[in-house]
XYZ file of C-alpha atoms in Angstrom:
420
model
C 67.626 94.829 111.468
C 71.036 93.214 111.489
C 73.243 94.033 108.556
C 74.649 91.092 106.560
C 78.196 90.253 107.508
C 80.674 91.180 104.753
C 82.701 88.326 103.304
C 86.036 87.728 104.948
C 89.129 88.981 103.174
C 90.859 87.694 101.196
C 88.168 85.937 99.199
C 90.702 83.499 97.804
C 92.091 82.539 101.248
C 95.528 83.008 99.744
C 98.543 82.478 101.955
C 101.040 81.578 99.233
C 101.529 82.810 95.670
C 99.470 80.965 93.063
C 97.083 79.547 95.652
C 94.628 77.286 93.794
C 91.711 79.300 95.192
C 92.554 82.359 93.091
C 89.415 82.825 90.968
C 91.012 83.813 87.672
C 88.327 84.806 85.185
C 87.438 82.880 82.057
C 87.189 85.301 79.144
C 85.565 84.516 75.837
C 87.137 86.318 72.926
C 84.957 88.622 70.880
C 85.766 91.589 68.644
C 83.676 93.759 70.975
C 85.716 92.725 74.033
C 88.971 93.307 72.194
C 87.752 96.770 71.226
C 87.059 97.498 74.895
C 90.640 96.918 75.927
C 91.921 98.753 72.873
C 89.935 101.790 74.015
C 91.986 102.024 77.213
C 95.396 101.724 75.527
C 97.462 104.699 76.602
C 98.612 107.631 74.544
C 102.285 108.273 73.859
C 102.120 111.205 76.261
C 100.795 109.027 79.085
C 103.395 106.343 78.496
C 106.237 108.851 78.386
C 105.069 110.394 81.655
C 105.071 106.925 83.227
C 108.690 106.342 82.178
C 108.268 104.276 79.017
C 110.917 104.603 76.318
C 109.121 105.457 73.072
C 112.060 105.882 70.683
C 115.477 104.218 70.466
C 118.065 106.048 72.538
C 120.408 108.384 70.713
C 124.177 108.299 71.106
C 124.239 110.878 73.909
C 121.561 109.044 75.890
C 123.399 105.750 75.563
C 126.687 107.346 76.577
C 125.002 108.658 79.732
C 124.252 105.038 80.675
C 127.961 104.227 80.919
C 129.215 103.209 84.349
C 132.668 102.906 85.830
C 133.781 99.315 85.323
C 135.145 99.188 88.880
C 132.662 101.011 91.137
C 129.603 101.056 88.889
C 128.942 104.794 89.191
C 127.753 106.975 86.336
C 129.103 110.375 85.482
C 127.032 113.240 86.806
C 124.554 114.580 84.331
C 124.623 118.246 83.486
C 122.959 120.222 86.251
C 119.440 121.216 85.339
C 118.009 124.685 85.997
C 115.940 124.627 89.166
C 112.963 126.996 89.488
C 113.252 129.438 92.363
C 110.453 131.661 93.591
C 111.318 134.982 95.145
C 109.112 136.939 97.504
C 107.615 139.833 95.549
C 107.087 141.763 98.770
C 110.707 141.546 99.784
C 111.525 144.741 97.884
C 109.700 146.709 100.539
C 111.634 145.092 103.347
C 114.972 146.132 104.760
C 117.998 145.603 102.565
C 119.503 142.125 102.893
C 122.875 141.781 104.547
C 125.280 141.269 101.646
C 127.440 138.933 103.692
C 124.526 136.455 103.956
C 123.804 136.277 100.230
C 124.628 132.988 98.491
C 126.128 134.354 95.284
C 126.240 130.865 93.773
C 122.477 130.402 93.848
C 120.939 133.821 94.406
C 119.605 135.872 91.504
C 119.609 139.613 91.020
C 116.932 141.289 93.158
C 115.621 143.018 90.064
C 114.981 139.675 88.305
C 111.391 138.445 87.801
C 109.654 136.750 90.712
C 110.092 133.332 89.025
C 113.675 132.651 88.041
C 116.064 129.750 87.638
C 119.251 128.628 89.278
C 121.568 125.681 88.864
C 121.088 122.957 91.460
C 124.257 121.633 93.043
C 125.341 118.093 92.195
C 127.457 115.639 94.102
C 130.996 115.594 92.769
C 131.938 112.416 90.866
C 134.873 111.980 93.215
C 137.465 109.197 93.382
C 136.674 105.590 92.528
C 135.884 103.488 95.598
C 135.231 99.824 94.848
C 135.549 96.192 95.953
C 137.835 94.001 93.808
C 136.363 90.813 95.290
C 133.110 88.975 94.643
C 129.981 88.711 96.791
C 129.561 85.584 98.877
C 126.899 85.217 101.551
C 126.114 88.940 101.384
C 129.747 89.897 102.022
C 132.674 90.839 99.796
C 135.420 88.238 99.526
C 138.114 90.927 99.384
C 137.448 92.507 102.777
C 134.631 90.568 104.440
C 132.403 93.632 104.633
C 128.666 93.603 103.986
C 127.489 94.201 100.423
C 126.205 97.645 101.431
C 129.645 98.808 102.630
C 131.695 101.392 100.772
C 134.578 100.170 98.642
C 137.723 98.927 100.328
C 140.007 100.111 97.500
C 140.207 103.678 96.230
C 141.607 104.937 92.942
C 141.894 108.599 91.939
C 140.425 107.929 88.486
C 137.340 106.088 87.289
C 137.503 103.520 84.511
C 134.846 104.604 82.016
C 134.216 102.911 78.659
C 134.850 105.017 75.538
C 131.933 107.018 74.155
C 131.788 104.898 71.011
C 131.903 101.588 72.900
C 130.057 99.130 70.643
C 129.039 96.811 73.484
C 127.441 99.653 75.434
C 125.484 100.848 72.414
C 124.321 97.330 71.579
C 123.327 96.656 75.192
C 121.051 99.723 75.297
C 119.575 99.270 71.844
C 115.760 99.312 71.900
C 113.632 97.438 69.384
C 110.194 98.198 67.959
C 107.728 95.341 67.581
C 108.225 93.936 64.060
C 105.366 93.114 61.733
C 104.185 89.506 61.577
C 105.605 88.942 58.034
C 108.992 90.165 59.263
C 108.798 87.762 62.205
C 108.011 84.825 59.936
C 110.904 85.695 57.635
C 113.232 86.027 60.622
C 112.073 82.752 62.175
C 112.591 80.783 58.948
C 116.005 82.271 58.293
C 118.966 79.953 58.666
C 121.082 82.682 60.196
C 122.305 81.978 63.724
C 121.305 84.571 66.348
C 124.220 86.735 67.333
C 125.879 86.363 70.687
C 124.776 89.005 73.208
C 127.418 91.697 72.911
C 127.943 92.723 76.510
C 130.164 90.714 78.801
C 131.229 87.097 78.390
C 128.845 84.173 78.565
C 128.857 82.418 81.886
C 129.908 78.784 81.885
C 126.400 77.574 82.618
C 125.263 78.688 79.188
C 127.038 75.712 77.691
C 125.367 73.205 79.965
C 122.253 71.196 79.206
C 121.136 69.254 76.161
C 119.310 72.067 74.393
C 120.978 74.021 71.611
C 122.880 76.900 73.133
C 120.670 79.952 73.426
C 117.482 78.291 72.208
C 114.478 79.673 74.135
C 112.419 77.192 76.093
C 108.747 77.918 75.476
C 106.012 76.433 77.607
C 103.961 73.760 75.830
C 101.532 71.030 76.818
C 104.320 68.567 77.619
C 106.625 70.938 79.512
C 104.514 73.045 81.848
C 106.689 72.607 84.930
C 108.915 75.521 85.773
C 112.646 75.750 86.019
C 112.803 77.007 89.584
C 111.699 75.790 92.980
C 108.356 77.546 93.507
C 105.254 75.458 94.090
C 102.996 76.422 91.176
C 99.385 75.338 90.900
C 98.379 76.635 87.489
C 99.312 73.619 85.386
C 95.710 72.462 85.353
C 94.587 75.788 83.884
C 96.395 75.414 80.563
C 94.485 75.857 77.327
C 95.268 75.506 73.676
C 97.274 78.497 72.531
C 95.436 80.431 69.813
C 97.098 80.857 66.440
C 97.112 84.630 66.586
C 97.399 86.748 69.681
C 95.042 89.644 70.179
C 96.304 90.520 73.670
C 98.775 89.257 76.258
C 99.492 89.912 79.917
C 103.183 90.171 80.740
C 105.354 90.403 83.822
C 109.101 90.287 84.356
C 111.417 89.826 87.302
C 114.708 91.666 87.426
C 118.002 91.195 89.201
C 120.906 93.638 89.466
C 123.976 93.416 87.263
C 127.504 93.914 88.531
C 127.367 97.354 86.910
C 124.278 98.247 88.945
C 121.625 98.073 86.204
C 118.393 96.043 86.357
C 118.629 92.879 84.256
C 115.857 90.568 83.104
C 115.928 87.214 84.923
C 112.409 85.859 84.421
C 109.750 86.391 81.748
C 106.104 85.358 81.968
C 103.615 85.855 79.135
C 100.007 84.646 79.175
C 97.357 84.917 76.498
C 94.856 87.490 77.777
C 91.728 85.692 76.603
C 92.507 81.997 77.111
C 94.852 82.375 80.070
C 97.298 80.016 78.352
C 100.893 80.256 79.534
C 102.951 81.166 76.490
C 106.310 81.744 78.178
C 107.322 81.310 81.807
C 111.065 80.881 81.988
C 114.113 82.135 83.748
C 116.331 84.371 81.629
C 120.068 84.055 82.129
C 121.614 87.530 81.744
C 124.475 87.994 79.310
C 126.300 90.271 81.757
C 127.888 89.520 85.150
C 125.374 89.778 87.983
C 125.708 91.265 91.451
C 122.598 89.473 92.747
C 119.185 88.181 91.667
C 117.183 90.424 93.995
C 115.740 87.230 95.469
C 113.718 88.952 98.174
C 111.452 90.432 95.501
C 112.089 88.374 92.371
C 111.867 84.990 94.059
C 114.729 83.776 91.853
C 117.874 82.366 93.434
C 121.289 81.621 91.977
C 120.514 77.936 92.469
C 117.315 78.288 90.418
C 119.314 79.832 87.591
C 121.987 77.131 87.699
C 119.335 74.417 87.554
C 117.554 76.097 84.641
C 120.824 76.347 82.743
C 121.649 72.700 83.447
C 118.221 71.615 82.177
C 118.469 73.812 79.124
C 115.250 75.637 80.013
C 116.728 79.096 80.617
C 116.461 81.698 77.876
C 119.897 83.172 77.257
C 119.724 86.952 77.509
C 117.043 89.575 76.973
C 117.590 89.556 73.195
C 116.520 85.915 72.982
C 113.628 86.581 75.366
C 112.383 89.402 73.166
C 112.773 87.214 70.076
C 110.683 84.553 71.805
C 107.883 87.095 72.174
C 107.990 87.981 68.502
C 108.710 84.601 66.899
C 107.081 82.047 69.170
C 104.201 84.048 70.622
C 103.234 85.909 67.437
C 103.206 89.253 69.235
C 102.826 91.914 66.564
C 102.216 95.667 66.459
C 98.452 95.056 66.799
C 98.778 92.934 69.949
C 97.617 94.666 73.136
C 100.173 94.197 75.927
C 98.728 94.363 79.454
C 101.125 95.176 82.299
C 101.184 96.778 85.740
C 103.858 99.440 86.150
C 105.371 98.029 82.994
C 107.966 100.682 82.150
C 110.683 98.651 83.878
C 109.535 95.468 82.115
C 109.788 97.076 78.683
C 113.175 98.541 79.612
C 114.455 95.139 80.716
C 113.334 93.713 77.369
C 114.623 96.778 75.446
C 111.217 96.823 73.787
C 109.070 99.594 72.278
C 105.431 98.698 71.607
C 102.520 100.868 70.410
C 99.555 99.261 72.236
C 99.993 99.120 76.009
C 97.461 98.955 78.837
C 99.107 99.644 82.190
C 96.695 98.947 85.048
C 98.761 101.195 87.313
C 98.086 104.115 84.946
C 94.431 103.086 84.588
C 93.914 103.561 88.296
C 94.817 107.249 87.977
C 91.711 107.699 85.826
C 89.552 107.067 88.883
C 90.790 110.182 90.688
C 91.270 112.538 87.781
C 87.947 114.305 88.356
C 87.216 117.303 90.562
C 86.775 116.343 94.201
C 88.082 112.805 93.725
C 90.677 111.294 96.031
C 93.675 109.095 95.396
C 93.522 105.366 95.921
C 93.895 104.501 99.630
C 97.095 102.552 100.088
C 98.515 103.411 96.679
C 98.485 101.789 93.254
C 100.610 98.713 93.876
C 99.388 95.484 92.319
C 98.933 93.953 95.741
C 96.825 96.847 97.036
C 94.650 97.159 93.924
C 93.913 93.431 93.952
C 92.878 93.751 97.574
C 90.665 96.812 97.033
C 89.187 96.046 93.621
C 89.077 92.259 93.508
C 89.152 91.119 97.119
C 92.046 88.743 96.499
C 95.486 88.538 98.062
C 98.589 88.376 95.880
C 102.298 88.735 96.628
C 101.795 87.401 100.140
C 104.434 84.675 100.107
C 107.790 84.930 101.821
C 109.801 83.759 98.815
C 109.431 86.816 96.627
C 107.051 87.686 93.829
C 105.801 85.233 91.236
C 105.638 86.690 87.749
C 102.911 84.229 86.694
C 100.717 85.331 89.583
C 101.480 88.989 88.857
C 100.643 88.608 85.161
C 97.340 86.891 85.944
C 96.482 89.452 88.626
C 97.174 92.258 86.147
C 94.907 90.494 83.656
C 92.223 90.283 86.350
C 92.423 94.020 87.047
C 91.796 94.791 83.383
C 88.855 92.363 83.357
C 87.453 94.343 86.291
C 87.934 97.568 84.337
C 86.342 96.150 81.196
C 83.149 95.340 83.090
C 82.536 99.063 83.449
C 82.924 99.791 79.730
C 79.717 99.509 77.670
C 79.793 97.218 74.663
C 80.757 99.107 71.520
């Protein structure tokens, strides 16, 4: 008897991000469903292992983030002890030639079989940098490719002082405030402070909107500020008054100092699928590039968003938009995929997180189980678990598509959890 032919993949026939055939699920809110997703929120131990920052950085940790203002390198961290195993049976062998012993790394032969040694680190070295800017993937100072070593060399690096206020403010993490605190902050007449690191770029003063005011998606302004062809406008719903759960995704570029910087933020209500925020974020520090190959954001997109007044100015304002305009509180479940970098870009610490990348590890935690074929990337999990294709376009990722795909993975997980 002939076997039925399996459905062709992908089920959504997707060839571009946000293809209209993507079958995003409709979810009806219920306390029981909310309890399901709360059950899979990760412990502090799990989040820490996955790279999430759980407490504000102390002074030493922030100082270690400092980079040379010319070449962008960080000072070497203190060398960590490296475990070394010695052969217990070697004592019965012939004596080792003393001339061949590495006295820098070798331990006494009488030491225990498991010992420690200091791993060697690359010397900080002189400062090699490019004084010019990047244009068409080449430096204006020497014409070399952006991957080339510096064309100017100085014997000393230019490091900021340890008590540099801008550095400490730039790496300051924030816990999710309570809803009453958000309301009080939103109704305050105080003007938000200017982001402390670097000078504002000229584009921040362009456009008719009040400088720095976040642009939040609403029923009359669903179009996006960059050039992608989106097809989710018809899927908008009324935003609920209080948020039980959201799905979030960010895109990051690279600052001139070499750190990831938030350049796009997308937030959708988990239950209704309503787009709460989907805006470009103009960094408050000079940028090396927007990582367009993966982020899908170009310098032109950012200039247009600034001119229209739809760009959020800096990660501080983006985080405030989450708290003030989206009513995200400590009890809101935040759904992400590999979200440690997203929370870092937002400088955000939140107690209730569901990371679908971590969830997938639960499937091979038992005896005899195997790891996920192809890995735990969002693209691969959507292919294996959902039969849909995402991140297949040639213009980089789309944070709306990624947020909705992450939401869909959790819906798939929730189907296997009995009602409580």
